[in-house]
XYZ file of C-alpha atoms in Angstrom:
590
model
C -23.488 25.956 -47.166
C -19.881 24.768 -47.270
C -20.990 21.128 -47.196
C -23.399 21.739 -50.082
C -20.657 23.456 -52.080
C -18.282 20.527 -51.556
C -20.939 18.017 -52.560
C -21.663 19.979 -55.732
C -17.970 20.169 -56.612
C -17.535 16.423 -56.072
C -20.354 15.702 -58.499
C -18.733 17.803 -61.220
C -15.066 17.089 -60.552
C -12.938 14.271 -59.160
C -11.990 15.625 -55.741
C -10.740 14.526 -52.303
C -11.916 16.185 -49.107
C -8.729 17.078 -47.186
C -10.610 18.295 -44.114
C -10.153 21.652 -42.427
C -7.703 24.204 -43.809
C -4.193 23.828 -42.400
C -2.124 26.099 -44.660
C -3.088 29.260 -46.552
C -0.574 30.967 -48.860
C 2.236 29.041 -47.155
C 1.168 30.053 -43.652
C 0.284 27.413 -41.071
C -3.338 27.775 -40.009
C -3.111 26.122 -36.569
C 0.002 27.838 -35.220
C -1.474 28.295 -31.739
C -3.827 26.147 -29.647
C -6.329 29.001 -29.240
C -7.828 31.620 -31.549
C -6.919 34.942 -29.967
C -9.880 36.677 -31.653
C -12.449 34.200 -30.339
C -14.128 34.874 -26.998
C -15.566 31.811 -25.324
C -18.694 32.418 -23.227
C -20.781 30.163 -21.029
C -24.144 31.232 -22.437
C -23.605 31.565 -26.193
C -26.275 31.033 -28.822
C -24.698 27.932 -30.390
C -26.458 24.597 -30.007
C -25.284 22.236 -27.277
C -23.125 19.201 -27.948
C -22.851 15.846 -26.204
C -21.579 16.543 -22.673
C -20.063 13.094 -22.219
C -17.972 13.332 -25.387
C -16.795 16.844 -24.555
C -15.784 15.881 -21.013
C -13.945 12.814 -22.258
C -12.024 14.919 -24.771
C -11.143 17.587 -22.209
C -10.072 14.894 -19.718
C -7.598 13.528 -22.232
C -6.234 17.023 -22.903
C -5.795 17.633 -19.167
C -3.709 14.461 -18.963
C -1.626 15.719 -21.918
C -0.748 18.965 -20.113
C 1.572 17.001 -17.798
C 4.082 16.875 -20.674
C 2.866 19.783 -22.835
C 2.993 22.980 -20.817
C 2.133 25.026 -23.938
C -1.387 23.600 -23.729
C -1.988 24.561 -20.104
C -3.825 27.855 -20.705
C -5.945 26.666 -23.611
C -7.039 23.504 -21.811
C -7.766 25.327 -18.564
C -9.981 27.737 -20.525
C -12.212 25.092 -22.104
C -12.580 23.240 -18.790
C -14.801 26.104 -17.628
C -17.573 24.940 -19.976
C -17.744 21.232 -19.150
C -21.171 21.488 -17.519
C -22.860 22.881 -20.654
C -20.611 22.697 -23.743
C -21.670 24.179 -27.061
C -20.510 23.739 -30.648
C -18.116 26.659 -30.215
C -16.552 25.075 -27.146
C -16.157 21.757 -28.982
C -14.536 23.611 -31.878
C -12.018 25.171 -29.496
C -11.174 21.738 -28.099
C -10.724 20.288 -31.586
C -8.423 23.175 -32.500
C -6.177 22.141 -29.584
C -6.134 18.595 -30.977
C -5.118 19.855 -34.427
C -2.379 21.949 -32.840
C -1.048 18.912 -30.969
C -1.094 16.706 -34.052
C 0.657 19.237 -36.284
C 4.030 19.742 -34.555
C 6.214 18.168 -37.317
C 8.484 16.555 -34.735
C 10.005 13.183 -35.464
C 9.460 10.110 -33.349
C 12.543 8.344 -32.014
C 12.812 4.979 -30.323
C 15.443 2.627 -28.961
C 15.447 -0.894 -27.569
C 18.258 -2.470 -25.523
C 18.642 -6.196 -25.014
C 20.783 -8.114 -22.557
C 21.244 -11.756 -23.382
C 18.062 -12.934 -25.070
C 15.586 -10.391 -23.707
C 14.832 -6.682 -23.888
C 15.740 -4.728 -20.730
C 15.007 -1.108 -21.721
C 13.047 0.629 -24.456
C 11.554 4.031 -25.220
C 9.416 5.712 -27.862
C 8.910 9.483 -27.737
C 8.832 12.609 -29.837
C 11.881 14.803 -30.294
C 11.993 18.091 -28.433
C 13.110 19.851 -31.622
C 12.089 19.659 -35.289
C 14.595 17.754 -37.438
C 15.367 19.196 -40.873
C 16.334 15.854 -42.405
C 16.153 12.110 -41.781
C 19.893 12.183 -41.048
C 19.404 14.719 -38.284
C 16.431 12.775 -36.887
C 18.460 9.547 -36.736
C 21.397 11.414 -35.186
C 19.184 12.828 -32.433
C 17.727 9.357 -31.805
C 21.240 7.921 -31.559
C 22.071 10.536 -28.908
C 19.069 9.487 -26.815
C 20.096 5.837 -27.165
C 23.651 6.723 -26.108
C 22.454 8.362 -22.899
C 20.493 5.219 -22.052
C 23.486 3.017 -22.930
C 25.793 4.937 -20.577
C 23.225 4.618 -17.774
C 22.855 0.863 -18.343
C 26.637 0.420 -18.371
C 26.849 2.102 -14.969
C 24.101 -0.131 -13.598
C 26.003 -3.219 -14.756
C 29.142 -1.821 -13.143
C 27.293 -1.327 -9.846
C 26.202 -4.959 -10.025
C 29.782 -6.069 -10.563
C 29.471 -6.780 -14.298
C 31.541 -4.016 -15.863
C 31.330 -3.982 -19.652
C 34.841 -3.692 -21.101
C 33.928 -3.406 -24.778
C 31.788 -0.665 -26.302
C 28.008 -0.960 -26.488
C 26.831 -1.493 -30.063
C 23.980 0.668 -31.339
C 22.426 -0.378 -34.648
C 21.198 2.326 -37.031
C 19.630 2.033 -40.496
C 20.823 5.446 -41.712
C 24.337 5.503 -43.211
C 24.499 9.304 -43.239
C 23.973 9.434 -39.465
C 26.754 6.856 -39.020
C 29.132 8.922 -41.176
C 28.196 12.058 -39.251
C 29.173 10.357 -35.987
C 32.645 9.583 -37.379
C 33.334 12.841 -39.211
C 34.466 15.646 -36.851
C 34.103 18.317 -39.581
C 31.071 20.547 -39.141
C 29.228 20.897 -42.455
C 25.777 21.797 -43.712
C 24.166 18.676 -42.260
C 25.385 19.196 -38.719
C 26.281 22.841 -38.090
C 22.766 23.698 -36.945
C 22.318 20.668 -34.642
C 22.171 21.541 -30.975
C 25.448 21.066 -29.144
C 24.001 18.545 -26.673
C 23.422 16.031 -29.462
C 27.149 15.897 -30.239
C 27.604 14.118 -26.923
C 26.957 10.997 -28.972
C 30.011 11.640 -31.172
C 32.170 12.128 -28.083
C 31.070 8.769 -26.640
C 31.899 7.100 -29.966
C 35.398 8.577 -29.851
C 35.826 7.345 -26.263
C 34.680 3.867 -27.390
C 31.838 3.815 -24.882
C 29.437 3.110 -27.733
C 29.808 2.164 -31.388
C 27.360 2.782 -34.220
C 26.875 0.046 -36.809
C 24.655 -0.167 -39.848
C 21.733 -2.548 -40.096
C 19.150 -2.998 -42.819
C 15.749 -1.390 -42.421
C 14.288 -4.894 -42.552
C 16.294 -5.753 -39.403
C 15.732 -2.548 -37.413
C 13.860 -3.788 -34.333
C 13.156 -0.258 -33.089
C 10.739 0.227 -36.008
C 8.121 -1.679 -34.013
C 8.084 1.321 -31.636
C 7.855 4.072 -34.276
C 5.594 3.001 -37.134
C 2.824 0.703 -38.288
C 4.084 -2.595 -39.690
C 2.601 -5.455 -41.645
C 1.738 -8.527 -39.614
C 4.786 -10.525 -40.734
C 7.210 -7.784 -39.703
C 5.358 -7.065 -36.499
C 5.469 -10.693 -35.361
C 9.140 -11.013 -36.343
C 10.185 -7.814 -34.551
C 8.176 -8.744 -31.473
C 9.841 -12.114 -31.047
C 13.401 -10.942 -31.682
C 13.863 -8.957 -28.420
C 12.166 -11.722 -26.415
C 8.757 -10.050 -26.005
C 6.657 -13.167 -25.484
C 3.712 -12.019 -23.355
C 0.981 -9.432 -23.674
C -1.047 -8.378 -20.633
C -4.718 -7.478 -21.140
C -7.249 -6.393 -18.533
C -10.755 -5.080 -18.106
C -12.668 -4.040 -14.991
C -14.995 -6.673 -13.508
C -16.267 -5.262 -10.204
C -19.801 -3.877 -10.048
C -18.639 -0.359 -9.191
C -16.123 -0.220 -12.077
C -18.556 -1.576 -14.661
C -21.258 0.868 -13.580
C -19.324 4.104 -13.170
C -16.127 3.693 -15.194
C -16.943 1.417 -18.119
C -20.711 1.993 -18.218
C -21.024 -1.521 -19.624
C -23.149 -4.509 -18.765
C -21.698 -7.833 -17.634
C -22.434 -9.365 -21.029
C -20.584 -6.545 -22.799
C -17.576 -6.922 -20.479
C -17.385 -10.671 -21.105
C -17.561 -10.182 -24.877
C -14.941 -7.425 -24.803
C -12.547 -9.560 -22.737
C -13.005 -12.549 -25.033
C -12.430 -10.476 -28.186
C -9.292 -8.811 -26.766
C -7.647 -12.131 -25.974
C -8.664 -13.617 -29.323
C -7.225 -10.612 -31.189
C -3.929 -10.850 -29.288
C -3.639 -14.515 -30.198
C -4.425 -13.689 -33.833
C -1.332 -11.440 -33.891
C 0.841 -14.456 -33.106
C 1.290 -13.885 -29.368
C 1.370 -17.309 -27.753
C 1.485 -16.071 -24.149
C -1.463 -13.862 -23.190
C -2.067 -12.768 -19.607
C -5.519 -11.543 -18.611
C -6.513 -9.603 -15.492
C -10.088 -9.058 -14.242
C -9.389 -5.616 -12.753
C -10.682 -5.025 -9.218
C -11.583 -8.708 -8.822
C -10.797 -8.330 -5.117
C -14.077 -6.463 -4.609
C -16.247 -9.139 -6.204
C -18.276 -10.780 -3.440
C -17.264 -14.441 -3.575
C -17.721 -15.494 -0.010
C -21.294 -15.806 1.100
C -23.758 -13.235 -0.226
C -23.846 -12.606 -3.990
C -23.724 -15.826 -5.972
C -24.206 -14.044 -9.309
C -20.947 -12.103 -8.913
C -19.042 -15.305 -8.201
C -20.552 -16.951 -11.272
C -19.779 -13.859 -13.349
C -16.073 -13.966 -12.465
C -15.847 -17.678 -13.230
C -17.685 -17.075 -16.514
C -15.368 -14.308 -17.767
C -12.260 -16.262 -16.757
C -13.572 -19.351 -18.528
C -14.267 -17.360 -21.694
C -10.777 -15.842 -21.882
C -9.260 -19.298 -21.347
C -11.271 -20.561 -24.324
C -10.059 -17.544 -26.346
C -6.434 -18.461 -25.631
C -5.335 -16.828 -22.360
C -2.403 -18.650 -20.756
C -2.132 -16.733 -17.462
C -4.921 -15.421 -15.226
C -3.697 -12.581 -13.034
C -6.059 -11.976 -10.106
C -5.534 -8.432 -8.766
C -6.488 -6.853 -5.468
C -6.522 -3.524 -7.287
C -7.386 -1.273 -4.345
C -5.762 -3.302 -1.553
C -9.165 -4.112 -0.055
C -8.809 -7.804 0.797
C -7.466 -9.445 3.913
C -5.493 -12.723 3.702
C -8.277 -15.243 4.404
C -10.584 -13.438 2.015
C -8.013 -13.284 -0.798
C -7.008 -16.913 -0.251
C -10.671 -17.919 -0.559
C -10.866 -15.955 -3.834
C -7.914 -17.849 -5.361
C -9.192 -21.215 -4.110
C -12.660 -20.546 -5.550
C -11.215 -19.634 -8.950
C -9.054 -22.757 -8.940
C -12.021 -24.981 -8.100
C -14.808 -23.509 -10.240
C -13.263 -22.018 -13.393
C -13.509 -24.284 -16.461
C -10.124 -24.940 -18.079
C -8.166 -23.561 -15.118
C -5.854 -26.597 -15.162
C -4.376 -25.345 -18.469
C -3.326 -21.885 -17.241
C -1.149 -20.275 -14.580
C -2.806 -18.382 -11.742
C -1.042 -15.138 -10.860
C -1.646 -12.505 -8.172
C -1.109 -8.754 -8.011
C -1.773 -7.186 -4.598
C -1.811 -3.509 -3.659
C -0.829 -2.330 -0.180
C -3.586 0.134 0.721
C -4.303 -1.673 4.011
C -0.720 -2.857 4.507
C -1.648 -6.470 3.665
C -0.143 -6.872 0.183
C 2.637 -9.260 1.254
C 0.282 -11.354 3.397
C -2.283 -11.537 0.585
C 0.377 -12.518 -1.952
C 1.602 -15.348 0.262
C -1.956 -16.510 0.969
C -2.645 -16.518 -2.763
C 0.451 -18.627 -3.394
C -0.556 -21.034 -0.638
C -3.978 -21.515 -2.264
C -2.672 -22.261 -5.749
C -1.161 -19.163 -7.393
C 2.181 -19.920 -9.022
C 3.116 -16.421 -10.169
C 3.316 -13.354 -7.929
C 3.661 -9.853 -9.347
C 5.773 -7.826 -6.918
C 8.062 -4.772 -6.938
C 11.437 -4.028 -5.378
C 10.998 -1.971 -2.190
C 7.229 -2.303 -2.707
C 7.053 0.827 -4.876
C 3.914 1.416 -6.901
C 0.559 3.146 -7.150
C -0.727 4.865 -3.985
C 0.563 2.853 -0.982
C 2.592 0.570 -3.247
C 2.574 -3.099 -4.205
C 3.641 -6.330 -2.577
C 7.346 -6.116 -1.768
C 9.632 -8.550 -3.573
C 12.111 -8.820 -0.722
C 9.386 -9.529 1.852
C 7.729 -12.247 -0.236
C 11.022 -13.904 -1.210
C 12.498 -13.979 2.285
C 9.222 -15.215 3.801
C 9.221 -18.118 1.366
C 12.863 -18.792 2.204
C 12.229 -18.782 5.966
C 8.752 -20.370 6.027
C 8.580 -22.254 2.718
C 7.994 -25.623 4.359
C 4.910 -24.322 6.155
C 3.622 -22.922 2.844
C 3.575 -26.268 1.087
C 7.253 -26.331 0.096
C 7.052 -23.194 -2.046
C 10.318 -21.590 -3.109
C 11.749 -19.150 -5.655
C 14.877 -19.268 -7.785
C 15.950 -15.781 -6.726
C 19.506 -15.262 -5.489
C 18.713 -13.404 -2.269
C 22.271 -12.078 -1.917
C 21.438 -9.472 -4.580
C 18.417 -8.086 -2.690
C 20.191 -5.238 -0.887
C 22.074 -4.116 -3.994
C 18.889 -4.157 -6.081
C 17.035 -2.232 -3.367
C 19.685 0.469 -3.180
C 19.776 0.817 -6.960
C 15.997 1.273 -7.162
C 16.158 3.799 -4.339
C 18.951 5.748 -6.028
C 17.558 5.800 -9.550
C 13.899 6.350 -8.630
C 14.516 8.886 -5.864
C 11.998 7.050 -3.638
C 13.609 6.695 -0.226
C 13.210 3.447 1.705
C 11.755 4.031 5.165
C 14.187 3.093 7.979
C 11.785 0.526 9.475
C 11.109 -1.211 6.132
C 11.320 -4.976 6.548
C 14.394 -6.719 5.110
C 16.042 -3.688 3.445
C 15.334 -0.784 5.839
C 18.255 0.895 7.607
C 17.015 -0.423 10.965
C 16.140 -3.939 9.774
C 19.182 -5.402 11.552
C 19.715 -2.652 14.149
C 19.344 -3.533 17.845
C 18.856 -0.705 20.333
C 17.521 -2.380 23.461
C 20.179 -3.380 25.967
C 18.617 -6.820 26.388
C 18.678 -7.320 22.627
C 22.292 -6.194 22.367
C 23.308 -8.577 25.121
C 21.502 -11.437 23.379
C 23.086 -10.566 20.035
C 26.576 -10.605 21.566
C 25.947 -14.074 22.952
C 24.306 -15.525 19.850
C 22.890 -13.653 16.827
C 20.056 -16.158 16.394
C 18.547 -14.885 19.648
C 17.084 -11.882 17.823
C 17.753 -12.411 14.084
C 15.644 -14.873 12.086
C 17.830 -14.409 9.015
C 21.443 -13.491 8.442
C 22.270 -10.075 6.966
C 24.625 -11.879 4.614
C 21.646 -13.825 3.198
C 20.352 -10.660 1.527
C 23.768 -9.324 0.550
C 24.263 -7.035 3.546
C 27.990 -7.446 4.147
C 29.564 -7.007 7.556
C 30.803 -3.419 7.789
C 34.206 -4.363 9.169
C 34.903 -6.935 6.465
C 33.589 -4.554 3.834
C 36.104 -1.934 4.958
C 38.973 -4.412 5.009
C 39.319 -5.002 8.774
C 40.542 -8.524 9.481
C 39.111 -9.237 12.933
C 38.270 -12.920 12.616
C 39.188 -14.803 15.791
C 40.361 -11.672 17.584
C 39.057 -10.622 20.968
C 38.390 -6.900 20.896
C 37.515 -5.079 24.088
C 35.052 -2.739 22.404
C 31.743 -3.247 24.101
C 32.239 -0.856 27.018
C 33.757 1.788 24.779
C 30.845 1.328 22.363
C 28.388 1.636 25.246
C 29.974 4.849 26.508
C 29.660 6.379 23.014
C 26.052 5.188 22.782
C 25.222 6.957 26.056
C 26.299 10.241 24.491
C 24.837 9.724 20.978
C 21.416 8.447 19.971
C 22.610 6.990 16.670
C 25.946 5.240 16.218
C 27.131 5.894 12.675
C 29.456 3.825 10.528
C 32.187 6.427 11.123
C 31.870 5.908 14.886
C 32.290 2.147 14.497
C 35.266 2.615 12.194
C 36.949 4.906 14.743
C 36.417 2.426 17.591
C 37.727 -0.557 15.654
C 40.626 1.377 14.166
C 41.737 2.423 17.645
C 41.969 -1.257 18.606
C 43.089 -2.911 15.391
C 45.749 -0.463 14.311
C 47.636 -0.296 17.630
C 51.353 -1.183 17.133
C 52.789 -4.232 18.898
C 54.208 -3.307 22.344
C 57.959 -4.015 22.491
C 58.885 -1.780 25.428
C 57.064 0.793 27.496
C 58.312 3.978 29.194
C 57.241 3.377 32.771
C 58.463 6.203 35.092
C 61.213 8.725 35.818
C 63.046 9.066 39.119
C 64.890 12.273 39.907
C 67.236 13.121 42.828
C 68.055 16.756 43.592
C 70.293 18.495 46.120
C 69.627 21.805 47.808
C 72.608 23.587 46.280
C 72.696 22.065 42.803
C 70.582 21.148 39.888
C 69.220 17.674 39.349
C 71.908 15.267 40.459
C 70.737 12.348 38.396
C 67.855 11.097 36.404
C 67.255 7.478 35.597
C 64.483 6.220 33.316
C 62.872 2.960 34.304
C 62.067 0.724 31.337
C 59.475 -1.988 31.689
C 59.235 -4.789 29.108
C 56.128 -6.387 30.573
C 53.967 -3.300 30.129
C 53.839 -2.812 33.959
C 54.537 0.593 35.432
C 56.134 1.125 38.825
C 55.799 3.971 41.261
C 59.259 4.996 42.447
C 58.446 8.031 44.536
C 59.553 7.772 48.138
C 59.109 9.853 51.181
C 62.765 10.947 50.931
C 62.152 12.260 47.510
C 59.222 14.292 48.741
C 61.419 15.674 51.494
C 64.029 16.649 48.960
C 61.361 18.322 46.904
C 60.301 20.421 49.808
C 63.880 21.605 50.319
C 64.679 22.359 46.716
C 64.290 25.744 45.181
C 61.587 26.681 42.687
C 63.694 25.867 39.644
C 64.608 22.400 40.799
C 61.105 21.667 41.985
C 59.743 22.741 38.656
C 62.245 20.544 36.846
C 61.341 17.532 38.990
C 57.634 18.073 38.481
C 58.016 18.340 34.738
C 60.079 15.184 34.529
C 57.666 13.242 36.729
C 54.741 14.425 34.723
C 56.427 13.180 31.590
C 57.101 9.880 33.296
C 53.445 9.394 34.153
C 52.431 10.176 30.606
């Protein structure tokens, strides 16, 4: 009836359909995600809706609850009807969508560049509603300031302390004036106190806020839709040169996840790459997701031809890099090497692109597969520091780099341009900032990577480090503890081994503090000029100590001056004298 009424009104009057009612008499219609007067039931009389669409919608809402706790109850309620959804259930789900879309919160974004490339960026909604564009820009500047302070500390940890303030560009002059004016007025008195942290950092000259034209505000590419000219210009300015596209290509993914045929997947991949190139992106990387589970070896020839076909089509569409992923870490080295070699030999146009690899570590073979891929023709390897990543992680940067450094000649002369002396520092930074602890037995960067517990190993290390170390700790930036702490022990013979061994017999783990104590006890001993060797005392029966003569030794040798006569005198002396003699002799021995 409502639809008929609207159609009749449109025929008589010039009207625009604004959709469902959002405000009535100034009151917001969708103030809550659920209608408190509506009771959802499993077996209602409403007609059923498409189950697949309803489940897809609810799945997206479940994902949204990770950051929107206010949706948790409403979403959990509609998930009870996924097996047989009705029109009423779909209406409840759509109400949640309208509630999410109508929060009136501004979107803020920032983008930081170092040198010629972007190093950090973010685009997210504010936690609070801004009452003006000035307040919205001010809140965004606060978020950018927090990121700037964090980046400055990272640079300081790397030994590149930034002396001058970090410049933040803003296209709102009122927000700039607000950052410089300490007087609280109508535009700022209601702003939460935490946002004034930005003003404090400006006063401390940690950051500075400068005006830039809206036509030059690069962060706009993260907050709004732009015309093609602006989009291309803003994309190139921060050094964003590559776009990475992917689509699933394994039989199991196409059947159960995409629900698409091989022909549809090929056409979709081709159109994605062509569209990216039409936007002005000259470097497009394409990944056939889960390519590691395509049977290329002996059995299914059609799957091998399918992979070569889709890769050939994206090359024709303009792809410049083909990234071959072992998405679920299923391959073993010979198998993955055969995959890369087959692609290199049978894909049309492969000579015009770069072959890349991306290996997961589900079976613990990610590093081996990455190296095998490089040996068979891949010239780009996607890795992560400490091997962090989805599930069991990705191929570890430090393992791949150091293997190429140690065994590059056997791998066809492959090498990287990475300065390996920064590996340990980078590893520790990732561990600290991500909160993901590196296991002690992790290769290259683990706490035990250069620790030797076996007595045979320790003996071999003392004689020559190359007996049990295939690389130097200094090669990866792991400085010698003693030099790091300022101990100058070069060329000095320190008698520490037996003392170290005695401590090791009592403690399972020798800490840095233990080593410092042992070395300090040896290094910081004063030079011996003279040494108090012994005390000789002579006493008579009827008197106190007749004489006492200290014996001074300059050659650090002590002499024993007790004689039998002295012992006889001791036996004849009284308790006071004997006590005096004993005390003095005890002091002499000490």
